[in-house]
Amino acid sequence: MPEDEWNLFSRKTTLHVNGNVIGQPIEANIWQMRLEDQVDYLKSIAIAGCNLDEPMPTRFVDWIYWKLGKRIADDYMIPYNKKMFGKNLNKLGTYWLEKLPNVSFEETLLSCLTKKAYGKDPGHTQFYYPKKSGYGELWLRMAEAIKDRVQYNSTVKSINFENHTVTTSGGNVYKSDFIITTIPWMEFSELSGMPDDIKDGINELEYSSIQTKYYPERLNTDSQWVYFPDLKLPYHRILVRHNFAPNSKGYWTETNCERINEKDESQYFSYTNKYAYPLNTITKPVIMKKLLTWCREHDVYGLGRWGEHSHYNSDVTVDLAMRLSEELIDR
Ligand SMILES: Cc1cc2nc3c(=O)[nH]c(=O)nc-3n(C[C@H](O)[C@H](O)[C@H](O)COP(=O)(O)OP(=O)(O)OC[C@H]3O[C@@H](n4cnc5c(N)ncnc54)[C@H](O)[C@@H]3O)c2cc1C
């Protein structure tokens, strides 16, 4: 899609915490809270482990207290992440947090004194969205361009690493020089020729399932995303499409499937992604390195969000696909 078919937006996200409605990330926007809360949160960060030269923990839950202090942990980070990651929260590591903006205590303090956000911007400060239609238009156009090479409504069940074939549930067998898979690894019923210890690693990988649900009311906010750590609400965040998709109505909630309220009988449209977020568990980097290295040695390539079991957004997966295609064409 050419650039003139897109609108460019500045990302606006808000967070509801302890009765305050502030911007994201929290460390850069404490200045927007009630004055008494600013004092409490600053005091809590000042005595957090990272500001007392304590070593960085290896578990995400411990890291939250170490980095942001008890107040932000108890009021926001622990409840929000409990809602988002459910029962798996205690299994998460910290190796993926390098991507987050590192706002220091001094920067947070300065932002409260000068009453403006301070520190580095979080990722995705700007984004493009199609002027007409939804984001799916991009993928429909890609699909149209390669339609002769796509087989729809066919489920791959197995990969045979010895004779380099994939087999579908309908019994069709395909053989090729290279096999590239974007399928969640735990979906295969058979991976013939793969050593057992690598298969055991796949069984340890975790993911979360998310329900997105539509509500027709128009929300009075100019934010595109709003985050809710309040444990009384089942959803963790909402998406306000009219703030980036012209002529759209209503809003969408995002809820971890473990928290879906069965009594909610509203008839509005909802959709469940069984495979929504690949989780950054402590053991994942070792498992994936071993799996992907072994597969590459057999000319099988795990690619994308599920092939690499990494929390990539769609722009990153397209970039990775283009790089891999260049590498394979060169060979
Ligand atoms: C709720 C939610 C919101 C998101 N919001 C955004 C956003 O705002 N912006 C953004 O950039 N990204 C967003 N993402 C992430 C985005 O969806 C992913 O980055 C992107 O889809 C990853 O592309 P992929 O090709 O690697 O994997 P996928 O898109 O998951 O593609 C894998 C494909 O494999 C197919 N498949 C699975 N099993 C089999 C099988 N056995 N046989 C054959 N085919 C199979 C699946 O049907 C799927 O089509 C969001 C994701 C979720 C869940």
CSV table of C-alpha atoms and ligand atoms in Angstrom, one decimal:
chain,number,residue,atom,x,y,z
A,1,MET,CA,0.0,0.0,0.0
A,2,PRO,CA,1.6,3.3,-1.0
A,3,GLU,CA,2.2,5.9,1.7
A,4,ASP,CA,-0.5,8.2,0.6
A,5,GLU,CA,-3.1,5.5,1.5
A,6,TRP,CA,-2.1,5.8,5.2
A,7,ASN,CA,-2.7,8.3,7.9
A,8,LEU,CA,0.2,8.9,10.4
A,9,PHE,CA,-0.8,9.2,14.1
A,10,SER,CA,0.9,10.1,17.3
A,11,ARG,CA,0.3,7.3,19.7
A,12,LYS,CA,-1.8,8.3,22.7
A,13,THR,CA,-2.3,5.8,25.6
A,14,THR,CA,-3.7,6.4,29.0
A,15,LEU,CA,-3.6,4.5,32.2
A,16,HIS,CA,-6.2,4.4,35.0
A,17,VAL,CA,-4.3,4.0,38.3
A,18,ASN,CA,-5.5,4.7,41.9
A,19,GLY,CA,-8.1,7.2,40.6
A,20,ASN,CA,-5.6,9.0,38.4
A,21,VAL,CA,-5.8,9.1,34.6
A,22,ILE,CA,-2.3,9.6,33.3
A,23,GLY,CA,-0.1,8.9,30.2
A,24,GLN,CA,2.1,6.0,29.5
A,25,PRO,CA,4.8,5.0,30.6
A,26,ILE,CA,3.9,5.5,34.2
A,27,GLU,CA,7.4,6.5,35.3
A,28,ALA,CA,7.4,9.4,32.8
A,29,ASN,CA,3.9,10.6,33.8
A,30,ILE,CA,3.6,10.5,37.6
A,31,TRP,CA,3.6,14.3,37.3
A,32,GLN,CA,0.0,14.0,36.1
A,33,MET,CA,-1.2,12.3,39.4
A,34,ARG,CA,-2.7,14.0,42.5
A,35,LEU,CA,0.1,15.7,44.4
A,36,GLU,CA,-0.1,13.4,47.4
A,37,ASP,CA,0.2,10.4,45.1
A,38,GLN,CA,3.2,11.9,43.3
A,39,VAL,CA,5.1,12.1,46.7
A,40,ASP,CA,4.2,8.5,47.6
A,41,TYR,CA,5.2,7.0,44.2
A,42,LEU,CA,8.4,9.0,44.1
A,43,LYS,CA,9.3,7.9,47.6
A,44,SER,CA,8.7,4.3,46.6
A,45,ILE,CA,10.8,4.5,43.4
A,46,ALA,CA,13.7,6.2,45.4
A,47,ILE,CA,14.0,3.2,47.7
A,48,ALA,CA,13.5,0.5,44.9
A,49,GLY,CA,16.3,-2.0,44.6
A,50,CYS,CA,17.7,-0.6,41.3
A,51,ASN,CA,18.3,2.8,43.1
A,52,LEU,CA,20.1,1.0,46.0
A,53,ASP,CA,22.5,-0.8,43.7
A,54,GLU,CA,20.9,-4.2,44.3
A,55,PRO,CA,21.5,-6.8,41.6
A,56,MET,CA,18.8,-7.1,38.9
A,57,PRO,CA,16.5,-10.1,39.6
A,58,THR,CA,15.8,-12.8,37.0
A,59,ARG,CA,12.1,-13.2,37.6
A,60,PHE,CA,9.7,-10.5,36.1
A,61,VAL,CA,7.7,-10.2,39.3
A,62,ASP,CA,10.8,-9.5,41.4
A,63,TRP,CA,12.1,-7.1,38.7
A,64,ILE,CA,8.9,-5.0,39.0
A,65,TYR,CA,9.5,-4.3,42.7
A,66,TRP,CA,13.3,-3.9,42.0
A,67,LYS,CA,12.8,-1.4,39.2
A,68,LEU,CA,9.6,0.6,40.1
A,69,GLY,CA,9.2,0.1,43.9
A,70,LYS,CA,6.3,-1.2,45.9
A,71,ARG,CA,3.6,1.5,45.2
A,72,ILE,CA,3.7,1.1,41.4
A,73,ALA,CA,4.1,-2.6,41.7
A,74,ASP,CA,1.0,-3.0,44.0
A,75,ASP,CA,-1.2,-0.4,42.3
A,76,TYR,CA,-0.4,-1.0,38.6
A,77,MET,CA,2.3,-3.4,37.5
A,78,ILE,CA,1.4,-6.6,39.5
A,79,PRO,CA,-2.5,-6.3,39.0
A,80,TYR,CA,-2.1,-5.3,35.3
A,81,ASN,CA,0.3,-8.0,34.4
A,82,LYS,CA,-1.7,-10.6,36.4
A,83,LYS,CA,-4.7,-9.7,34.2
A,84,MET,CA,-2.6,-9.8,31.0
A,85,PHE,CA,-0.6,-13.0,31.7
A,86,GLY,CA,-2.8,-14.9,34.1
A,87,LYS,CA,-1.4,-18.0,35.8
A,88,ASN,CA,1.8,-17.7,33.9
A,89,LEU,CA,2.9,-14.4,35.5
A,90,ASN,CA,5.3,-16.1,37.9
A,91,LYS,CA,7.1,-18.0,35.1
A,92,LEU,CA,8.2,-14.9,33.2
A,93,GLY,CA,11.9,-13.8,32.9
A,94,THR,CA,13.4,-10.3,32.5
A,95,TYR,CA,15.5,-10.7,29.3
A,96,TRP,CA,12.8,-9.1,27.2
A,97,LEU,CA,12.6,-5.9,29.3
A,98,GLU,CA,15.5,-4.2,27.5
A,99,LYS,CA,13.0,-3.0,24.9
A,100,LEU,CA,11.1,-0.9,27.5
A,101,PRO,CA,12.0,2.8,28.0
A,102,ASN,CA,14.5,3.1,30.8
A,103,VAL,CA,13.3,6.1,32.8
A,104,SER,CA,15.6,6.8,35.7
A,105,PHE,CA,14.5,8.0,39.2
A,106,GLU,CA,16.2,11.4,38.5
A,107,GLU,CA,14.2,11.8,35.3
A,108,THR,CA,10.9,10.9,37.0
A,109,LEU,CA,11.7,13.4,39.8
A,110,LEU,CA,12.6,16.1,37.2
A,111,SER,CA,9.4,15.4,35.3
A,112,CYS,CA,7.3,16.0,38.5
A,113,LEU,CA,9.2,19.2,39.2
A,114,THR,CA,8.9,20.6,35.7
A,115,LYS,CA,5.4,19.1,35.1
A,116,LYS,CA,6.1,17.4,31.8
A,117,ALA,CA,7.0,13.9,30.6
A,118,TYR,CA,10.7,13.2,30.8
A,119,GLY,CA,13.0,10.4,29.6
A,120,LYS,CA,13.0,8.4,26.4
A,121,ASP,CA,9.8,7.8,24.5
A,122,PRO,CA,8.4,4.3,24.6
A,123,GLY,CA,8.3,2.3,21.3
A,124,HIS,CA,5.7,3.0,18.7
A,125,THR,CA,5.3,6.7,19.4
A,126,GLN,CA,3.8,7.1,16.0
A,127,PHE,CA,1.9,4.6,13.8
A,128,TYR,CA,0.3,4.4,10.4
A,129,TYR,CA,-3.3,3.3,9.8
A,130,PRO,CA,-5.1,3.0,6.4
A,131,LYS,CA,-7.2,6.0,5.5
A,132,LYS,CA,-9.9,3.7,4.1
A,133,SER,CA,-10.9,0.3,5.5
A,134,GLY,CA,-9.1,-1.5,8.3
A,135,TYR,CA,-5.6,-2.9,8.7
A,136,GLY,CA,-6.6,-6.2,7.2
A,137,GLU,CA,-6.6,-4.5,3.8
A,138,LEU,CA,-2.8,-4.7,3.8
A,139,TRP,CA,-2.9,-8.5,4.1
A,140,LEU,CA,-5.7,-8.9,1.6
A,141,ARG,CA,-3.6,-7.1,-1.0
A,142,MET,CA,-0.6,-9.3,-0.2
A,143,ALA,CA,-2.8,-12.4,-0.5
A,144,GLU,CA,-4.2,-11.2,-3.9
A,145,ALA,CA,-0.6,-10.7,-5.2
A,146,ILE,CA,0.4,-14.3,-4.4
A,147,LYS,CA,-2.9,-16.0,-4.7
A,148,ASP,CA,-1.6,-18.7,-7.1
A,149,ARG,CA,0.8,-19.9,-4.5
A,150,VAL,CA,-1.4,-20.1,-1.5
A,151,GLN,CA,-3.5,-23.1,-0.4
A,152,TYR,CA,-6.3,-22.1,2.0
A,153,ASN,CA,-8.3,-24.2,4.4
A,154,SER,CA,-5.6,-26.8,4.9
A,155,THR,CA,-4.1,-27.7,8.2
A,156,VAL,CA,-0.5,-28.8,8.4
A,157,LYS,CA,-0.1,-31.7,10.9
A,158,SER,CA,3.5,-32.8,10.7
A,159,ILE,CA,7.0,-32.1,9.4
A,160,ASN,CA,9.3,-34.9,8.5
A,161,PHE,CA,12.9,-33.7,8.9
A,162,GLU,CA,14.4,-36.8,7.3
A,163,ASN,CA,12.7,-36.7,3.9
A,164,HIS,CA,11.8,-33.0,4.0
A,165,THR,CA,8.1,-33.2,3.7
A,166,VAL,CA,5.0,-31.6,5.4
A,167,THR,CA,1.7,-33.5,5.7
A,168,THR,CA,-1.7,-31.9,6.0
A,169,SER,CA,-4.7,-33.3,8.0
A,170,GLY,CA,-6.3,-34.2,4.6
A,171,GLY,CA,-3.2,-36.5,3.9
A,172,ASN,CA,-1.6,-34.3,1.3
A,173,VAL,CA,2.2,-34.5,1.4
A,174,TYR,CA,4.4,-31.6,0.1
A,175,LYS,CA,8.2,-31.9,-0.4
A,176,SER,CA,10.6,-29.0,-0.8
A,177,ASP,CA,14.2,-27.9,-0.4
A,178,PHE,CA,13.4,-25.4,2.3
A,179,ILE,CA,10.5,-25.5,4.8
A,180,ILE,CA,9.5,-22.2,6.5
A,181,THR,CA,7.0,-22.5,9.3
A,182,THR,CA,5.0,-19.7,11.1
A,183,ILE,CA,2.8,-22.3,12.9
A,184,PRO,CA,2.9,-22.5,16.7
A,185,TRP,CA,5.3,-25.3,17.4
A,186,MET,CA,2.9,-27.0,19.9
A,187,GLU,CA,0.3,-27.4,17.1
A,188,PHE,CA,2.3,-30.2,15.3
A,189,SER,CA,1.1,-33.7,16.1
A,190,GLU,CA,4.4,-35.1,14.7
A,191,LEU,CA,7.9,-33.8,14.1
A,192,SER,CA,9.6,-36.9,12.7
A,193,GLY,CA,13.4,-37.0,13.2
A,194,MET,CA,13.5,-34.2,15.8
A,195,PRO,CA,15.5,-35.3,18.9
A,196,ASP,CA,13.3,-35.9,22.0
A,197,ASP,CA,15.0,-33.3,24.2
A,198,ILE,CA,14.1,-30.6,21.6
A,199,LYS,CA,10.5,-31.8,21.5
A,200,ASP,CA,10.4,-31.7,25.3
A,201,GLY,CA,11.4,-28.0,25.1
A,202,ILE,CA,8.5,-27.3,22.8
A,203,ASN,CA,6.1,-28.8,25.5
A,204,GLU,CA,7.5,-26.2,27.9
A,205,LEU,CA,6.6,-23.2,25.8
A,206,GLU,CA,3.7,-21.1,27.1
A,207,TYR,CA,1.3,-18.7,25.4
A,208,SER,CA,-1.8,-16.8,26.4
A,209,SER,CA,-5.2,-16.7,24.7
A,210,ILE,CA,-7.1,-13.4,24.4
A,211,GLN,CA,-10.7,-12.4,23.7
A,212,THR,CA,-11.4,-9.1,21.9
A,213,LYS,CA,-15.0,-7.9,22.3
A,214,TYR,CA,-16.9,-5.1,20.7
A,215,TYR,CA,-19.0,-2.5,22.6
A,216,PRO,CA,-21.1,0.0,20.6
A,217,GLU,CA,-20.9,3.0,23.0
A,218,ARG,CA,-18.7,6.0,22.0
A,219,LEU,CA,-16.1,6.7,24.7
A,220,ASN,CA,-15.2,10.3,25.4
A,221,THR,CA,-11.4,10.1,25.1
A,222,ASP,CA,-8.8,11.0,22.6
A,223,SER,CA,-6.6,8.0,23.6
A,224,GLN,CA,-6.3,5.1,21.2
A,225,TRP,CA,-5.5,2.6,24.0
A,226,VAL,CA,-6.5,2.8,27.6
A,227,TYR,CA,-5.0,0.5,30.3
A,228,PHE,CA,-6.9,-0.8,33.4
A,229,PRO,CA,-5.0,-2.5,36.3
A,230,ASP,CA,-8.3,-2.6,38.3
A,231,LEU,CA,-8.8,-6.4,39.1
A,232,LYS,CA,-12.6,-5.9,39.3
A,233,LEU,CA,-12.7,-5.3,35.5
A,234,PRO,CA,-12.1,-8.5,33.5
A,235,TYR,CA,-10.4,-6.8,30.6
A,236,HIS,CA,-6.9,-5.3,30.9
A,237,ARG,CA,-7.1,-2.7,28.1
A,238,ILE,CA,-9.4,-1.2,25.6
A,239,LEU,CA,-8.9,0.0,22.0
A,240,VAL,CA,-10.7,3.1,20.9
A,241,ARG,CA,-10.8,2.8,17.1
A,242,HIS,CA,-12.6,6.1,16.3
A,243,ASN,CA,-9.4,7.8,17.3
A,244,PHE,CA,-7.5,6.4,14.3
A,245,ALA,CA,-10.0,4.5,12.0
A,246,PRO,CA,-12.2,7.1,10.3
A,247,ASN,CA,-16.0,6.6,10.7
A,248,SER,CA,-15.6,3.6,13.1
A,249,LYS,CA,-17.9,3.3,16.1
A,250,GLY,CA,-17.6,1.9,19.6
A,251,TYR,CA,-14.6,0.3,21.4
A,252,TRP,CA,-13.0,-3.1,21.9
A,253,THR,CA,-11.9,-4.8,25.1
A,254,GLU,CA,-9.0,-7.2,25.4
A,255,THR,CA,-9.4,-9.9,28.0
A,256,ASN,CA,-7.2,-12.9,28.9
A,257,CYS,CA,-9.4,-16.0,28.4
A,258,GLU,CA,-8.7,-17.1,32.0
A,259,ARG,CA,-10.7,-14.0,33.1
A,260,ILE,CA,-13.7,-14.2,30.8
A,261,ASN,CA,-16.9,-13.7,32.7
A,262,GLU,CA,-19.2,-16.5,31.7
A,263,LYS,CA,-22.2,-14.5,32.9
A,264,ASP,CA,-21.6,-11.8,30.4
A,265,GLU,CA,-24.4,-12.6,28.0
A,266,SER,CA,-24.1,-9.5,25.8
A,267,GLN,CA,-24.6,-10.4,22.1
A,268,TYR,CA,-21.9,-8.1,20.8
A,269,PHE,CA,-19.3,-9.5,18.5
A,270,SER,CA,-16.2,-11.1,20.0
A,271,TYR,CA,-13.3,-13.0,18.7
A,272,THR,CA,-10.9,-15.3,20.5
A,273,ASN,CA,-7.2,-15.8,19.5
A,274,LYS,CA,-6.1,-19.1,21.0
A,275,TYR,CA,-2.6,-18.1,20.2
A,276,ALA,CA,-2.4,-14.4,21.2
A,277,TYR,CA,0.8,-13.8,23.1
A,278,PRO,CA,3.9,-16.0,23.1
A,279,LEU,CA,5.2,-15.8,26.7
A,280,ASN,CA,8.7,-14.8,27.7
A,281,THR,CA,9.2,-17.5,30.3
A,282,ILE,CA,12.5,-17.9,32.0
A,283,THR,CA,13.5,-21.0,30.0
A,284,LYS,CA,12.3,-19.8,26.6
A,285,PRO,CA,15.5,-18.3,25.2
A,286,VAL,CA,17.5,-21.6,25.7
A,287,ILE,CA,14.6,-23.7,24.3
A,288,MET,CA,14.1,-21.6,21.2
A,289,LYS,CA,17.8,-21.2,20.4
A,290,LYS,CA,18.3,-25.0,20.5
A,291,LEU,CA,15.1,-25.6,18.5
A,292,LEU,CA,15.8,-23.0,15.8
A,293,THR,CA,19.5,-23.8,15.4
A,294,TRP,CA,18.7,-27.6,15.0
A,295,CYS,CA,15.9,-26.8,12.5
A,296,ARG,CA,18.2,-24.5,10.4
A,297,GLU,CA,20.8,-27.3,10.2
A,298,HIS,CA,18.0,-29.3,8.6
A,299,ASP,CA,16.8,-26.5,6.2
A,300,VAL,CA,13.6,-25.9,8.2
A,301,TYR,CA,13.1,-22.3,9.4
A,302,GLY,CA,10.8,-21.1,12.2
A,303,LEU,CA,9.7,-17.6,11.4
A,304,GLY,CA,7.5,-14.9,12.9
A,305,ARG,CA,5.6,-14.5,16.1
A,306,TRP,CA,4.9,-18.3,16.5
A,307,GLY,CA,7.7,-19.8,14.4
A,308,GLU,CA,10.2,-17.9,16.7
A,309,HIS,CA,7.8,-17.8,19.7
A,310,SER,CA,8.6,-14.1,20.1
A,311,HIS,CA,6.3,-11.2,20.9
A,312,TYR,CA,6.8,-9.5,17.5
A,313,ASN,CA,4.3,-7.1,16.0
A,314,SER,CA,3.3,-7.5,12.3
A,315,ASP,CA,5.8,-5.0,10.9
A,316,VAL,CA,8.6,-6.9,12.5
A,317,THR,CA,7.4,-10.3,11.1
A,318,VAL,CA,7.2,-8.9,7.6
A,319,ASP,CA,10.7,-7.5,7.9
A,320,LEU,CA,12.0,-10.9,9.2
A,321,ALA,CA,10.2,-12.7,6.3
A,322,MET,CA,11.8,-10.4,3.7
A,323,ARG,CA,15.3,-10.9,5.2
A,324,LEU,CA,14.9,-14.7,5.3
A,325,SER,CA,13.7,-14.8,1.7
A,326,GLU,CA,16.8,-12.7,0.6
A,327,GLU,CA,19.0,-15.1,2.5
A,328,LEU,CA,17.4,-18.2,0.9
A,329,ILE,CA,17.4,-16.7,-2.6
A,330,ASP,CA,21.1,-15.9,-2.2
A,331,ARG,CA,21.8,-19.6,-1.5
B,1,LIG,C1,-5.2,-9.3,20.2
B,1,LIG,C2,-4.0,-9.0,19.3
B,1,LIG,C3,-3.8,-7.6,18.9
B,1,LIG,C4,-2.7,-7.3,18.1
B,1,LIG,N1,-2.5,-6.0,17.7
B,1,LIG,C5,-1.5,-5.7,16.9
B,1,LIG,C6,-1.3,-4.4,16.4
B,1,LIG,O1,-2.1,-3.5,16.8
B,1,LIG,N2,-0.3,-4.1,15.6
B,1,LIG,C7,0.6,-5.1,15.1
B,1,LIG,O2,1.5,-4.8,14.3
B,1,LIG,N3,0.4,-6.4,15.6
B,1,LIG,C8,-0.6,-6.7,16.4
B,1,LIG,N4,-0.7,-8.0,16.8
B,1,LIG,C9,0.3,-9.0,16.5
B,1,LIG,C10,0.1,-9.5,15.1
B,1,LIG,O3,-1.1,-10.1,15.0
B,1,LIG,C11,1.3,-10.5,14.8
B,1,LIG,O4,2.5,-9.8,15.0
B,1,LIG,C12,1.2,-11.1,13.4
B,1,LIG,O5,0.0,-11.6,13.1
B,1,LIG,C13,2.3,-12.1,13.3
B,1,LIG,O6,2.4,-12.6,12.0
B,1,LIG,P1,2.9,-14.1,11.7
B,1,LIG,O7,2.8,-14.3,10.3
B,1,LIG,O8,4.2,-14.3,12.4
B,1,LIG,O9,1.9,-15.0,12.6
B,1,LIG,P2,0.3,-15.2,12.3
B,1,LIG,O10,-0.3,-14.0,11.8
B,1,LIG,O11,-0.2,-15.8,13.6
B,1,LIG,O12,0.3,-16.3,11.2
B,1,LIG,C14,0.4,-17.7,11.4
B,1,LIG,C15,-0.6,-18.3,10.4
B,1,LIG,O13,-0.4,-19.7,10.5
B,1,LIG,C16,-1.7,-20.3,10.4
B,1,LIG,N5,-1.6,-21.7,11.0
B,1,LIG,C17,-1.6,-22.0,12.4
B,1,LIG,N6,-1.5,-23.3,12.5
B,1,LIG,C18,-1.6,-23.9,11.3
B,1,LIG,C19,-1.5,-25.2,10.7
B,1,LIG,N7,-1.4,-26.2,11.6
B,1,LIG,N8,-1.6,-25.4,9.4
B,1,LIG,C20,-1.6,-24.3,8.5
B,1,LIG,N9,-1.7,-23.0,9.0
B,1,LIG,C21,-1.6,-22.8,10.3
B,1,LIG,C22,-2.6,-19.4,11.2
B,1,LIG,O14,-3.9,-19.5,10.9
B,1,LIG,C23,-2.0,-18.0,10.8
B,1,LIG,O15,-2.7,-17.5,9.6
B,1,LIG,C24,-1.8,-8.3,17.7
B,1,LIG,C25,-2.1,-9.7,18.1
B,1,LIG,C26,-3.1,-10.0,18.9
B,1,LIG,C27,-3.4,-11.4,19.2
